[in-house]
mmCIF file of C-alpha atoms and ligand atoms in Angstrom:
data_model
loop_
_atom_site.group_PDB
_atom_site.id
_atom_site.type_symbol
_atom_site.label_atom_id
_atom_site.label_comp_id
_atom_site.label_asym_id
_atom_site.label_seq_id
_atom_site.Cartn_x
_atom_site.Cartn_y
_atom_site.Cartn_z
ATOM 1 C CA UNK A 1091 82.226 61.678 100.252
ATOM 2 C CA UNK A 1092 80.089 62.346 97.024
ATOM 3 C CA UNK A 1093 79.484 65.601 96.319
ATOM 4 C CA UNK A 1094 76.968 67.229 93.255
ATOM 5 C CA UNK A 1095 79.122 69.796 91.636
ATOM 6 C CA UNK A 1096 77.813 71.811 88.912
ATOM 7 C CA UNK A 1097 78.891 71.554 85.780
ATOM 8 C CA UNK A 1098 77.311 73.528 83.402
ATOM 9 C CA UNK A 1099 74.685 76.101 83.403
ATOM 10 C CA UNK A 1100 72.284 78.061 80.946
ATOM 11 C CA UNK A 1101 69.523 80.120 80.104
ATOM 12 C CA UNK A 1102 66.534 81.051 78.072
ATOM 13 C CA UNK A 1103 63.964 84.150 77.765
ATOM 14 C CA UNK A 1104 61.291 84.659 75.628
ATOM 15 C CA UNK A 1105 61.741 87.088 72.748
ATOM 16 C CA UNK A 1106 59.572 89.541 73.614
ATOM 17 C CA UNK A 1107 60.398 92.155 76.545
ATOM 18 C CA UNK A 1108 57.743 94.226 78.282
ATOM 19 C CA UNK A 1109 58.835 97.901 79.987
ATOM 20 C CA UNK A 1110 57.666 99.069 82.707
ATOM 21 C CA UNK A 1111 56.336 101.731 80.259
ATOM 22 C CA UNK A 1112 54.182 99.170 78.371
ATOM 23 C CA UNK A 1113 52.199 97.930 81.591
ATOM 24 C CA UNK A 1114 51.019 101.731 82.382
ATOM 25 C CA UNK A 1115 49.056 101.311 79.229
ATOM 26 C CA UNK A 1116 47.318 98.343 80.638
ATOM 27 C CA UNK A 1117 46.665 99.547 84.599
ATOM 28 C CA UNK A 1118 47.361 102.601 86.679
ATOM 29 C CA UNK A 1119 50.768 102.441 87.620
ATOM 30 C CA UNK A 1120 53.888 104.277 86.846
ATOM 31 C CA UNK A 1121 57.576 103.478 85.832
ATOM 32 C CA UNK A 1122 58.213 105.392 88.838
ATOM 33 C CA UNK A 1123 56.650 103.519 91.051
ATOM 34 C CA UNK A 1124 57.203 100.057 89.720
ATOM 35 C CA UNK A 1125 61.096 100.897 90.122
ATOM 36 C CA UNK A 1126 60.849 102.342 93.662
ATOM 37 C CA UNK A 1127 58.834 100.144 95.248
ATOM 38 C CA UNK A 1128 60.313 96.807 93.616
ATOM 39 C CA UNK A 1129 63.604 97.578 91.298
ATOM 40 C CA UNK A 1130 61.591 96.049 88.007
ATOM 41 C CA UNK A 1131 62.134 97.679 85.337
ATOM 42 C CA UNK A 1132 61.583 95.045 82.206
ATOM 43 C CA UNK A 1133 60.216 91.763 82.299
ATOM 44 C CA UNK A 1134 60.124 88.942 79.464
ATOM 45 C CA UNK A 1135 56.921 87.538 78.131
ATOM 46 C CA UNK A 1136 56.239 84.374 76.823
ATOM 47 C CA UNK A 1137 54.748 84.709 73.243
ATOM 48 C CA UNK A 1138 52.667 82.071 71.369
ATOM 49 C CA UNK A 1139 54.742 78.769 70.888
ATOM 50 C CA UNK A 1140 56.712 79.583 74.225
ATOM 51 C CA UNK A 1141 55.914 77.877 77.056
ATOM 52 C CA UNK A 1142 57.656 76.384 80.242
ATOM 53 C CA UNK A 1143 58.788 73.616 78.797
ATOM 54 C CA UNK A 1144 60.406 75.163 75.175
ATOM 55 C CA UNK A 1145 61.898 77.510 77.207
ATOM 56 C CA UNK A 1146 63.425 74.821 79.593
ATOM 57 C CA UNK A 1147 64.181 72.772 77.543
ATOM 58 C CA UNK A 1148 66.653 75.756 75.672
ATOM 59 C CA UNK A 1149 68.116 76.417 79.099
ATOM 60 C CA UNK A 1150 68.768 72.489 79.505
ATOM 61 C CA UNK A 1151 70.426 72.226 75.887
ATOM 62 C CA UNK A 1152 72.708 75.318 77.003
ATOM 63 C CA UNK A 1153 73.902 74.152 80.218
ATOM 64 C CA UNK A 1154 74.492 70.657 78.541
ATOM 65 C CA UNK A 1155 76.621 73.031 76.059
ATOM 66 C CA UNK A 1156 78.372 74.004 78.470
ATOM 67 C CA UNK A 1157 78.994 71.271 80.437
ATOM 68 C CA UNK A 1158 80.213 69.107 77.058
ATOM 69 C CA UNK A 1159 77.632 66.702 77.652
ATOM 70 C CA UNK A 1160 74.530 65.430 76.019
ATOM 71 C CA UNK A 1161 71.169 64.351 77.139
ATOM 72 C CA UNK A 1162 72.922 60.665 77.190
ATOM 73 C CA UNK A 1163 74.938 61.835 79.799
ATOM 74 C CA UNK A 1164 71.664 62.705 82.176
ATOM 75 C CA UNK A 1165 69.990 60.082 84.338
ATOM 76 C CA UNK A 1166 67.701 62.559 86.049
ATOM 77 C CA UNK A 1167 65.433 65.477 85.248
ATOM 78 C CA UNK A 1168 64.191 67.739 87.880
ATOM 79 C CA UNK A 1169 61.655 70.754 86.834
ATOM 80 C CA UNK A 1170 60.705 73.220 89.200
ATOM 81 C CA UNK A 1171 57.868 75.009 88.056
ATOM 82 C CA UNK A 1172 54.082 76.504 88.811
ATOM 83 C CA UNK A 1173 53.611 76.889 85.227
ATOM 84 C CA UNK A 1174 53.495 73.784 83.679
ATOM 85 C CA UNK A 1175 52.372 73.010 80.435
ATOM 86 C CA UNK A 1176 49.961 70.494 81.323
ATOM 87 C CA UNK A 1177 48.260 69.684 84.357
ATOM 88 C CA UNK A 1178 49.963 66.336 83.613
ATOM 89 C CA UNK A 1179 52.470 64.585 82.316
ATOM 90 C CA UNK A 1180 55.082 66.632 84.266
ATOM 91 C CA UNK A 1181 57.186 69.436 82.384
ATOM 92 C CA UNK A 1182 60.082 67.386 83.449
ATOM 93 C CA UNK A 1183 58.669 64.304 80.933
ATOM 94 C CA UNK A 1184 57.995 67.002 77.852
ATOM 95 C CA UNK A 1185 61.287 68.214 78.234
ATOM 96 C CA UNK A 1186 63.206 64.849 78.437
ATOM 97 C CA UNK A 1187 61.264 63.931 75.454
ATOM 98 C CA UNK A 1188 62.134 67.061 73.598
ATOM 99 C CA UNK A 1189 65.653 66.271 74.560
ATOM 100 C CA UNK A 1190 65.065 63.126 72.733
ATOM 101 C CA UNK A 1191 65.957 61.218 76.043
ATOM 102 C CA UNK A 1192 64.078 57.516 76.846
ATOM 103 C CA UNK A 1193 66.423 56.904 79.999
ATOM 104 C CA UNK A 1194 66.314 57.648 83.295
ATOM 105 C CA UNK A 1195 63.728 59.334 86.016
ATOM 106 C CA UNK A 1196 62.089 63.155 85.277
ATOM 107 C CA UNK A 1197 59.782 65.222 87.815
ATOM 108 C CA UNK A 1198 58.375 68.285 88.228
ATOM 109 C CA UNK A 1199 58.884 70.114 91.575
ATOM 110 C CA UNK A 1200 56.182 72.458 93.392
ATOM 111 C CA UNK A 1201 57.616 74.851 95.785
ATOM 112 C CA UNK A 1202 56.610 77.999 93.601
ATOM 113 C CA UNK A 1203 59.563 80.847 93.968
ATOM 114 C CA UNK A 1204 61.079 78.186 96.433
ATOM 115 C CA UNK A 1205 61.431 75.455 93.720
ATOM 116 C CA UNK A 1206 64.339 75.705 92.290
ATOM 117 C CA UNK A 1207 66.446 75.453 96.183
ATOM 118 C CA UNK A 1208 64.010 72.590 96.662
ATOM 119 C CA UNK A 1209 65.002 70.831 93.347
ATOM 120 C CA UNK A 1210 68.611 71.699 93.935
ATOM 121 C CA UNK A 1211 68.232 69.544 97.521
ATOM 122 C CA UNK A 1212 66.587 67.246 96.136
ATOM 123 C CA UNK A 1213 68.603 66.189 93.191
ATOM 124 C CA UNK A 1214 71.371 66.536 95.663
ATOM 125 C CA UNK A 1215 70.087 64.550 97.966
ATOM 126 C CA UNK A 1216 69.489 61.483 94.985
ATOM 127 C CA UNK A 1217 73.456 61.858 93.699
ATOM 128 C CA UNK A 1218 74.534 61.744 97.498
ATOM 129 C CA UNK A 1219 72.117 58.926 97.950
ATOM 130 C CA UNK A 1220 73.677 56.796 94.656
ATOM 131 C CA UNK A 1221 70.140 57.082 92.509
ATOM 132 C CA UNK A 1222 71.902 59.858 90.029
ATOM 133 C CA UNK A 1223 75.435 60.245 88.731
ATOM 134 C CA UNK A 1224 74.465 63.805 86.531
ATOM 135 C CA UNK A 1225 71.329 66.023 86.967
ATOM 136 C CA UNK A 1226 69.233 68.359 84.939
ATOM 137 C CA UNK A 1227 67.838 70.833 87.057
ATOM 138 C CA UNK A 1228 65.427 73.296 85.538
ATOM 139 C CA UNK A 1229 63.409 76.299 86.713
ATOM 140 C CA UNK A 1230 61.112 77.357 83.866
ATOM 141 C CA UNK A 1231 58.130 79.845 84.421
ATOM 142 C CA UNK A 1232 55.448 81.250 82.002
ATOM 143 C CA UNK A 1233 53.575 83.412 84.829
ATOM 144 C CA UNK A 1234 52.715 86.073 82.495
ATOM 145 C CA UNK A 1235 50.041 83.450 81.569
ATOM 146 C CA UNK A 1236 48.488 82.915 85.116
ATOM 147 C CA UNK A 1237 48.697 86.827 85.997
ATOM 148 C CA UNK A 1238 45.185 88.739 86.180
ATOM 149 C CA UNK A 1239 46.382 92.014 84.139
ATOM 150 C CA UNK A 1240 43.689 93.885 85.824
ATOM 151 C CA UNK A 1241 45.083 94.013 88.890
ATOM 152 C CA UNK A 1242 48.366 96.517 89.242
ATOM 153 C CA UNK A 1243 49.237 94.979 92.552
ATOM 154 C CA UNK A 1244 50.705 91.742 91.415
ATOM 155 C CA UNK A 1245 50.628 92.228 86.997
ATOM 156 C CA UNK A 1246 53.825 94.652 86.882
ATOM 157 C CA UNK A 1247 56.025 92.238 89.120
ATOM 158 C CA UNK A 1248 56.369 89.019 87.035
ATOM 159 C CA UNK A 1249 58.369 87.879 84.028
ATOM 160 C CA UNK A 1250 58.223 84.358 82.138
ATOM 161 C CA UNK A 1251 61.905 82.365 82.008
ATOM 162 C CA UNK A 1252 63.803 79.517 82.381
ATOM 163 C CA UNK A 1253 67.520 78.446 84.045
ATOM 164 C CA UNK A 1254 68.939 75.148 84.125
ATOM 165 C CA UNK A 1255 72.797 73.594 85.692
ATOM 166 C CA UNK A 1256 73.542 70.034 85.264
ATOM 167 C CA UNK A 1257 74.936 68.545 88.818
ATOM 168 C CA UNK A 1258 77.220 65.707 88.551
ATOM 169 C CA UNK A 1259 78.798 62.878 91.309
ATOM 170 C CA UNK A 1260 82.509 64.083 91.876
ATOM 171 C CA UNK A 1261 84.119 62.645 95.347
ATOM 172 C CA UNK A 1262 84.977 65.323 97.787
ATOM 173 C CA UNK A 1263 86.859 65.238 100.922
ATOM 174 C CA UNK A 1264 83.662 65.594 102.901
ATOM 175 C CA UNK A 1265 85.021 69.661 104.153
ATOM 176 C CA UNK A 1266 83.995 73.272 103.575
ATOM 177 C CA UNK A 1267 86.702 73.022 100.592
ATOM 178 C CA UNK A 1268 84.754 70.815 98.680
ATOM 179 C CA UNK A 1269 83.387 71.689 95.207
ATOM 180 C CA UNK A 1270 79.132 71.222 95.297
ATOM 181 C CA UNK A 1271 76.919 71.608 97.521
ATOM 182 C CA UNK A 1272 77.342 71.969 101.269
ATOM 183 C CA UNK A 1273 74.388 72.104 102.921
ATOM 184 C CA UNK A 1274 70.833 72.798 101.554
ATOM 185 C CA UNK A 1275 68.207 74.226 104.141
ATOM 186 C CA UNK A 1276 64.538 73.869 103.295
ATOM 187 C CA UNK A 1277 61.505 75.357 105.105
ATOM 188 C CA UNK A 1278 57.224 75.706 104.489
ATOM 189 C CA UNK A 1279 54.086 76.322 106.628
ATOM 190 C CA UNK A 1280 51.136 75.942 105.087
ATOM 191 C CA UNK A 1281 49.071 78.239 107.677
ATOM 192 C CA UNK A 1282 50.217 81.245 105.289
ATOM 193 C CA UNK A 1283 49.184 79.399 101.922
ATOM 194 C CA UNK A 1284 45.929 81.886 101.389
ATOM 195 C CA UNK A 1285 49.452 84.906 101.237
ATOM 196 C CA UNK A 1286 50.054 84.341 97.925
ATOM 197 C CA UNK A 1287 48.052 81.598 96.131
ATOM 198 C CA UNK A 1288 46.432 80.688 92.661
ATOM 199 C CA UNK A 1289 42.572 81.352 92.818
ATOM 200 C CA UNK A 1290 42.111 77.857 90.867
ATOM 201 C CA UNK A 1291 43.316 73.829 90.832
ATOM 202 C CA UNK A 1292 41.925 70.825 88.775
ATOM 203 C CA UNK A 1293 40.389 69.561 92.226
ATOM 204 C CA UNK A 1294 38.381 72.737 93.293
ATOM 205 C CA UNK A 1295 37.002 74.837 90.295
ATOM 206 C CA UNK A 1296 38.337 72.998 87.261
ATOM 207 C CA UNK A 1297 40.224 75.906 86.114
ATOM 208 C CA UNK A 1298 43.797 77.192 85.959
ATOM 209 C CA UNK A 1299 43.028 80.493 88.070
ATOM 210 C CA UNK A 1300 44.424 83.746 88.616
ATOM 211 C CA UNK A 1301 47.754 84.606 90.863
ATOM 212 C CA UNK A 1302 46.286 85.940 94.305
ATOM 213 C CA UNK A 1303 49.060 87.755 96.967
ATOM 214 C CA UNK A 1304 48.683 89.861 100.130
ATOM 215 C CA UNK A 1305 52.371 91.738 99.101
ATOM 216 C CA UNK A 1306 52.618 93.152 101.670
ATOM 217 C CA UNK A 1307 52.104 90.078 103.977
ATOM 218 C CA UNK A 1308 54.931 88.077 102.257
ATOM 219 C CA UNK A 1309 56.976 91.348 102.182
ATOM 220 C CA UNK A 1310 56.588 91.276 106.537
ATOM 221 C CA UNK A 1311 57.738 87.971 106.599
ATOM 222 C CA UNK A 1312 60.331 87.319 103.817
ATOM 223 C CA UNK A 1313 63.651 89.223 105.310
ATOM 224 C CA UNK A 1314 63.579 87.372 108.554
ATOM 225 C CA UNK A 1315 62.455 83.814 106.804
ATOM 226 C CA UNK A 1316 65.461 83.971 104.286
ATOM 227 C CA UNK A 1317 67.929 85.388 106.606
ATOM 228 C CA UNK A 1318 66.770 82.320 109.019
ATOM 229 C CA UNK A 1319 67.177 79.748 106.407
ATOM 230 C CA UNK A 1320 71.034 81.398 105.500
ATOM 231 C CA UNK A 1321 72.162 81.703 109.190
ATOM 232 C CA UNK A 1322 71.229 77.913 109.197
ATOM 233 C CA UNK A 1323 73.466 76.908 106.197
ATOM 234 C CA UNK A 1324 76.334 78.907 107.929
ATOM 235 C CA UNK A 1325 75.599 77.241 111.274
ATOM 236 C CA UNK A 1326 75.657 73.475 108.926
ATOM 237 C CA UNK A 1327 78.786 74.104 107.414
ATOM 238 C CA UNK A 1328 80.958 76.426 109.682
ATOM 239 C CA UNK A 1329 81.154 79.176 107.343
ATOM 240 C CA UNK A 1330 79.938 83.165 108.169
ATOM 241 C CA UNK A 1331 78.796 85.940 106.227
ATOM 242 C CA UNK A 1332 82.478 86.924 105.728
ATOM 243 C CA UNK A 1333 83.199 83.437 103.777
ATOM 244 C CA UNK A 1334 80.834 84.169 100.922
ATOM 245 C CA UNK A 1335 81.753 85.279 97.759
ATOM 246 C CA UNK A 1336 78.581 85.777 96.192
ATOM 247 C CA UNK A 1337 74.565 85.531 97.313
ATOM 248 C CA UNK A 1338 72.038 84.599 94.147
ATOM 249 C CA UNK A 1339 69.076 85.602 95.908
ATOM 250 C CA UNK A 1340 65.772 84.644 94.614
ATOM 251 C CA UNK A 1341 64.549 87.888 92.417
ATOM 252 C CA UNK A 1342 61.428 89.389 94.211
ATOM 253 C CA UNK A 1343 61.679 93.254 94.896
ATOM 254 C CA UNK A 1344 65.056 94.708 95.133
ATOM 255 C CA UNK A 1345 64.023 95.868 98.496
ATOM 256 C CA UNK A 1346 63.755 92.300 100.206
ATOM 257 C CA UNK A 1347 67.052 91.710 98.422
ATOM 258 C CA UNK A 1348 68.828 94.609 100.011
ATOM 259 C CA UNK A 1349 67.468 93.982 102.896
ATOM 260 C CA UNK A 1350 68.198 90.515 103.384
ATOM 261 C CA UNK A 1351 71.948 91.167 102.703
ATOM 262 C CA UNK A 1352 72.293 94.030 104.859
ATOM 263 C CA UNK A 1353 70.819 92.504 108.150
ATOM 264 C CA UNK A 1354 73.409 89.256 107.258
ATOM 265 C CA UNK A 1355 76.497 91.510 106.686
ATOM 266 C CA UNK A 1356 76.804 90.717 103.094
ATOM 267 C CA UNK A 1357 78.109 93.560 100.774
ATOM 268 C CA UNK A 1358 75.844 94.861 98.099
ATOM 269 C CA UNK A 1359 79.011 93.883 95.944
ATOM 270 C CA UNK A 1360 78.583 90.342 96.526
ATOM 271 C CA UNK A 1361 75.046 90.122 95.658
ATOM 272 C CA UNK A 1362 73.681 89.200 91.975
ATOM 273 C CA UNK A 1363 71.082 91.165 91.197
ATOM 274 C CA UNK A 1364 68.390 90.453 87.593
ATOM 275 C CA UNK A 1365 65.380 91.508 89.388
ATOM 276 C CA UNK A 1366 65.481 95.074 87.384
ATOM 277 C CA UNK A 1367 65.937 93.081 83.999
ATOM 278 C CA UNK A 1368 63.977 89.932 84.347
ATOM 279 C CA UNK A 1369 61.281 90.714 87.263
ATOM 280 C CA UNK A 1370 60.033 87.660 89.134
ATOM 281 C CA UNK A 1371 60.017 84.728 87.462
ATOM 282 C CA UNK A 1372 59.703 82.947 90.331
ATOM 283 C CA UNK A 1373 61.507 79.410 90.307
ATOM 284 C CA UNK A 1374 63.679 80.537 87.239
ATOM 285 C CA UNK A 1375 64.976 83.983 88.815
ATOM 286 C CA UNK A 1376 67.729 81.786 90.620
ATOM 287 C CA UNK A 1377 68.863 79.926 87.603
ATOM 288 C CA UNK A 1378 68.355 82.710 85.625
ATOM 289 C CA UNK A 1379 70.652 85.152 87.944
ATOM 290 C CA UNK A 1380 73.343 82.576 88.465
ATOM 291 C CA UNK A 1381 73.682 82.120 84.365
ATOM 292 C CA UNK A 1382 74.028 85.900 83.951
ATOM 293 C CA UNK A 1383 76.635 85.544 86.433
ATOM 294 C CA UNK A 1384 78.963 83.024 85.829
ATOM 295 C CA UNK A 1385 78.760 83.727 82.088
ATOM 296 C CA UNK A 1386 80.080 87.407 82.616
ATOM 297 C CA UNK A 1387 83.074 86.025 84.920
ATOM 298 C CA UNK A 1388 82.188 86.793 88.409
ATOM 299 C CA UNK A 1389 81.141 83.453 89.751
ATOM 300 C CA UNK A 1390 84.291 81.542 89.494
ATOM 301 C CA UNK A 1391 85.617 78.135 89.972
ATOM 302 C CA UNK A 1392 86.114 77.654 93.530
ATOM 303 C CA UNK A 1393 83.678 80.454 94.758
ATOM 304 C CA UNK A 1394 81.503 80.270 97.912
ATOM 305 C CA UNK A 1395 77.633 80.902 96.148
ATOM 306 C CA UNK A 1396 74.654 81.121 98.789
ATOM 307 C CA UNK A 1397 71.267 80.608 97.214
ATOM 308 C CA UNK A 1398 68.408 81.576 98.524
ATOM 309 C CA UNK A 1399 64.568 82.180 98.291
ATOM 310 C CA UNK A 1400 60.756 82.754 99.760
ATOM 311 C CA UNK A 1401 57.943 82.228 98.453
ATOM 312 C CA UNK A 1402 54.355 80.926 97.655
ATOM 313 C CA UNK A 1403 53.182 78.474 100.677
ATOM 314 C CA UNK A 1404 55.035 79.955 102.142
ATOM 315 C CA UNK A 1405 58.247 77.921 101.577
ATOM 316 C CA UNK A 1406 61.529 78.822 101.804
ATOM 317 C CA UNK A 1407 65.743 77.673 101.466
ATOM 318 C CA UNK A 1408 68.848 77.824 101.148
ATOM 319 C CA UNK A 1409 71.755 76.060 99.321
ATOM 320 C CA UNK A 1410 75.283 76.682 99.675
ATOM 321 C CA UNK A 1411 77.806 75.488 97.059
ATOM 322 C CA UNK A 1412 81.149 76.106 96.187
ATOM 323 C CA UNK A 1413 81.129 76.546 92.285
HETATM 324 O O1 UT7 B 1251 58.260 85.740 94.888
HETATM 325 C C1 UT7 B 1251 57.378 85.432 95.903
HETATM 326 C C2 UT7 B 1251 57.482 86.377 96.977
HETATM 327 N N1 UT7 B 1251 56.797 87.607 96.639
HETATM 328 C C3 UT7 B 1251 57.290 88.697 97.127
HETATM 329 O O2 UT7 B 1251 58.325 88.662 97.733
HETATM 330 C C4 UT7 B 1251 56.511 89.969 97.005
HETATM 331 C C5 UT7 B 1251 56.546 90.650 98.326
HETATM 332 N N2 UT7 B 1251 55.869 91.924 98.335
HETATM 333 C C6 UT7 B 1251 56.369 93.000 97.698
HETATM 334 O O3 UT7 B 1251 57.363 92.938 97.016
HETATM 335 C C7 UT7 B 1251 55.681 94.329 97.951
HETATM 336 O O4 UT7 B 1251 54.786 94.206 99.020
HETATM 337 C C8 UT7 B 1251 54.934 94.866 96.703
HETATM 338 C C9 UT7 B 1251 55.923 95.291 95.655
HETATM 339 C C10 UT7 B 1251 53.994 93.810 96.156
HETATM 340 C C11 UT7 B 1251 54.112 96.094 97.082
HETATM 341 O O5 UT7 B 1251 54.946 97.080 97.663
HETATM 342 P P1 UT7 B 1251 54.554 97.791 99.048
HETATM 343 O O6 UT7 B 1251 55.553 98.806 99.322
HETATM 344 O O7 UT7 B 1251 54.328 96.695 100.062
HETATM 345 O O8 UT7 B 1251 53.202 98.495 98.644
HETATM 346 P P2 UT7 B 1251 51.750 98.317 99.279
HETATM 347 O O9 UT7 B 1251 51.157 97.002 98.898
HETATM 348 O O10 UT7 B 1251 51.816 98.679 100.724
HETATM 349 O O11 UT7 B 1251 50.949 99.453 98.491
HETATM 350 C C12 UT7 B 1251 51.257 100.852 98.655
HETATM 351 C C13 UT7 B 1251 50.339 101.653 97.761
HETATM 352 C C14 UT7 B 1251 48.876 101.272 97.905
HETATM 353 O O12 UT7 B 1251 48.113 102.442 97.820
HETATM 354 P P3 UT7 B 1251 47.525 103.134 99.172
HETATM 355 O O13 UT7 B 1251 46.664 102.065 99.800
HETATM 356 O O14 UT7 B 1251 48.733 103.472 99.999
HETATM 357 O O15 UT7 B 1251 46.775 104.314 98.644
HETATM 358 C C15 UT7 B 1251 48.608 100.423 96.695
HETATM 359 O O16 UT7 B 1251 47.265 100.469 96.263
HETATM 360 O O17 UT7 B 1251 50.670 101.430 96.385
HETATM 361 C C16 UT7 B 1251 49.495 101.084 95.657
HETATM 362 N N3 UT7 B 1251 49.882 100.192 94.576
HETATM 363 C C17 UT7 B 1251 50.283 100.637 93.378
HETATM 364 N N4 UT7 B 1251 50.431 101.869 92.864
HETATM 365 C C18 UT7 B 1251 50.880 101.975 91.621
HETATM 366 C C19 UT7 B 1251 49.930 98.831 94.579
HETATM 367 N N5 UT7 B 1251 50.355 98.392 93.391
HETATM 368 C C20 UT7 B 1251 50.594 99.486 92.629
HETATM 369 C C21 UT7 B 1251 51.057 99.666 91.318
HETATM 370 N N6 UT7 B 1251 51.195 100.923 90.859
HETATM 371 N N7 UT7 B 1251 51.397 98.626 90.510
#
């Protein structure tokens, strides 16, 4: 049975970091509140000459690094982002052409905080399916630039970033033991789109908009949608709670985090956490967590990794893989 195994992951920030310290000059909030309610205590902005696709393509060229590969290698590019560049061509299309690549297929991905599990299934579900032999998948955010930094209820909780892993065909044995992916689990319904939208489209005002969220109506509904999505991977594969080594939970608020892993049984231990360092950068924070973590050593060949995340739609997954 073919399995997509990663193979190399990386990441890329902009250079500039703002502290929680720095927004109170710009709204009324507080340091003290920022951390409490949410865990955030820096985020990165994108400066001029970054964008989602400079910073992607840096995290693709450092999990090709690390993979000992180069962009000849890649058949298939697969950008999830909200931020793109340009309306169109996709992100996916500036960054294979930054990577100096005229081969193969490249697409962006829409799922907002849920894109990067939805371009993990999907790029698995190509190299299972025989389209792909080895896949760049990319989360790569510049929300800084579609915040309205009037409003303290949504400005102090997102960052700008980008992750990437490269996913290549290796045969498994078709059990639990397998290197790769496992299972993926994806989920949406629209009727909650007006939760947490973007206040402008090319279609409807001709504009890029403003990020628009009801926090505390995703916050209701994000512990029991993610914990959902993760008791159905377990119930795919035949694995529990006890069985995982490490969750890389989509970076929100520290307090959906928590919550998630404590209502599934899963130690605080086990769970990476970036949310204080990075904020939410939305379909990067996975990428983005999982570099941090396998570059310090605690994601380790052979570990059982469950990914998760919620998010603008809504949508929501899971994806577990054995590293
Ligand atoms: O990645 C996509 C998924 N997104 C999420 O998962 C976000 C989910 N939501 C959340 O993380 C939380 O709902 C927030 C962090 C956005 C807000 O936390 P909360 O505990 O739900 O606060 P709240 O919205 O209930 O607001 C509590 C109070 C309000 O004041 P009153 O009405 O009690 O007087 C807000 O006006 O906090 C006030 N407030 C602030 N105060 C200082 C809201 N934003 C701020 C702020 N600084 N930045």
């Amino acid at each position: 049975m073919i399995r997509s195994v990663v193979r190399g992951f990386g990441a890329a920030l902009p250079k500039r970091v703002m502290t929680n310290k720095e927004i109170e000059s710009k709204v009324d909030t507080s340091d003290e509140w920022i951390v409490q309610r949410t865990g955030i205590r820096q985020r990165y902005i994108a400066g001029e000459g970054e964008t989602s696709a400079s910073l992607g393509e840096a995290a693709a060229r450092a999990a090709l690094e690390r993979a000992e590969l180069t962009p000849d290698d890649i058949d298939l590019i697969i950008v999830a982002t909200s931020t793109p560049d340009n309306t169109f061509p996709a992100t996916a299309v500036n960054i294979q052409n930054r990577l100096g690549m005229r081969h193969g297929a490249a697409f962006d991905m829409q799922a907002v905080c849920s894109g990067f599990v939805y371009a993990v299934a999907t790029a698995d579900a190509y190299i299972r399916g025989g389209l792909s032999k080895r896949a760049l998948v990319i989360g790569a955010e510049t929300f800084s630039r579609l915040l309205d930094w009037t409003d303290r209820t949504t400005c102090v909780l997102f960052g700008d970033g980008a992750g990437a892993i490269v996913l290549e065909a290796q045969e498994g044995a078709g059990t639990k033991a397998d290197r790769g992916i496992l299972t993926a689990q994806l989920r949406s319904d629209g009727a909650h789109r007006e939760k947490l939208y973007v206040d402008g489209g090319p279609s409807t005002t001709g504009t890029v908009g403003h990020l628009r969220m009801e926090g505390r109506e995703v916050f209701k509904h994000a512990v029991g949608m993610i914990t959902d999505v993760i008791e159905a991977a377990f119930e795919a594969t035949g694995t529990t709670a006890d069985d995982i080594d490490w969750l890389v939970p989509h970076q929100a608020n520290r307090r959906i985090i928590d919550g998630s892993a404590k209502k599934l049984g899963i130690p605080l231990e086990k769970v990476v956490v970036t949310v204080d360092l990075h904020g939410n950068t939305s379909a990067a924070s996975i990428p983005l967590a999982l570099d941090a973590a396998a570059s310090d050593g605690r994601i380790k060949k052979g570990d059982l990794v469950m990914l998760e995340a919620m998010g603008g739609g809504f949508t929501w997954g899971s994806v577990l893989l054995r590293w």
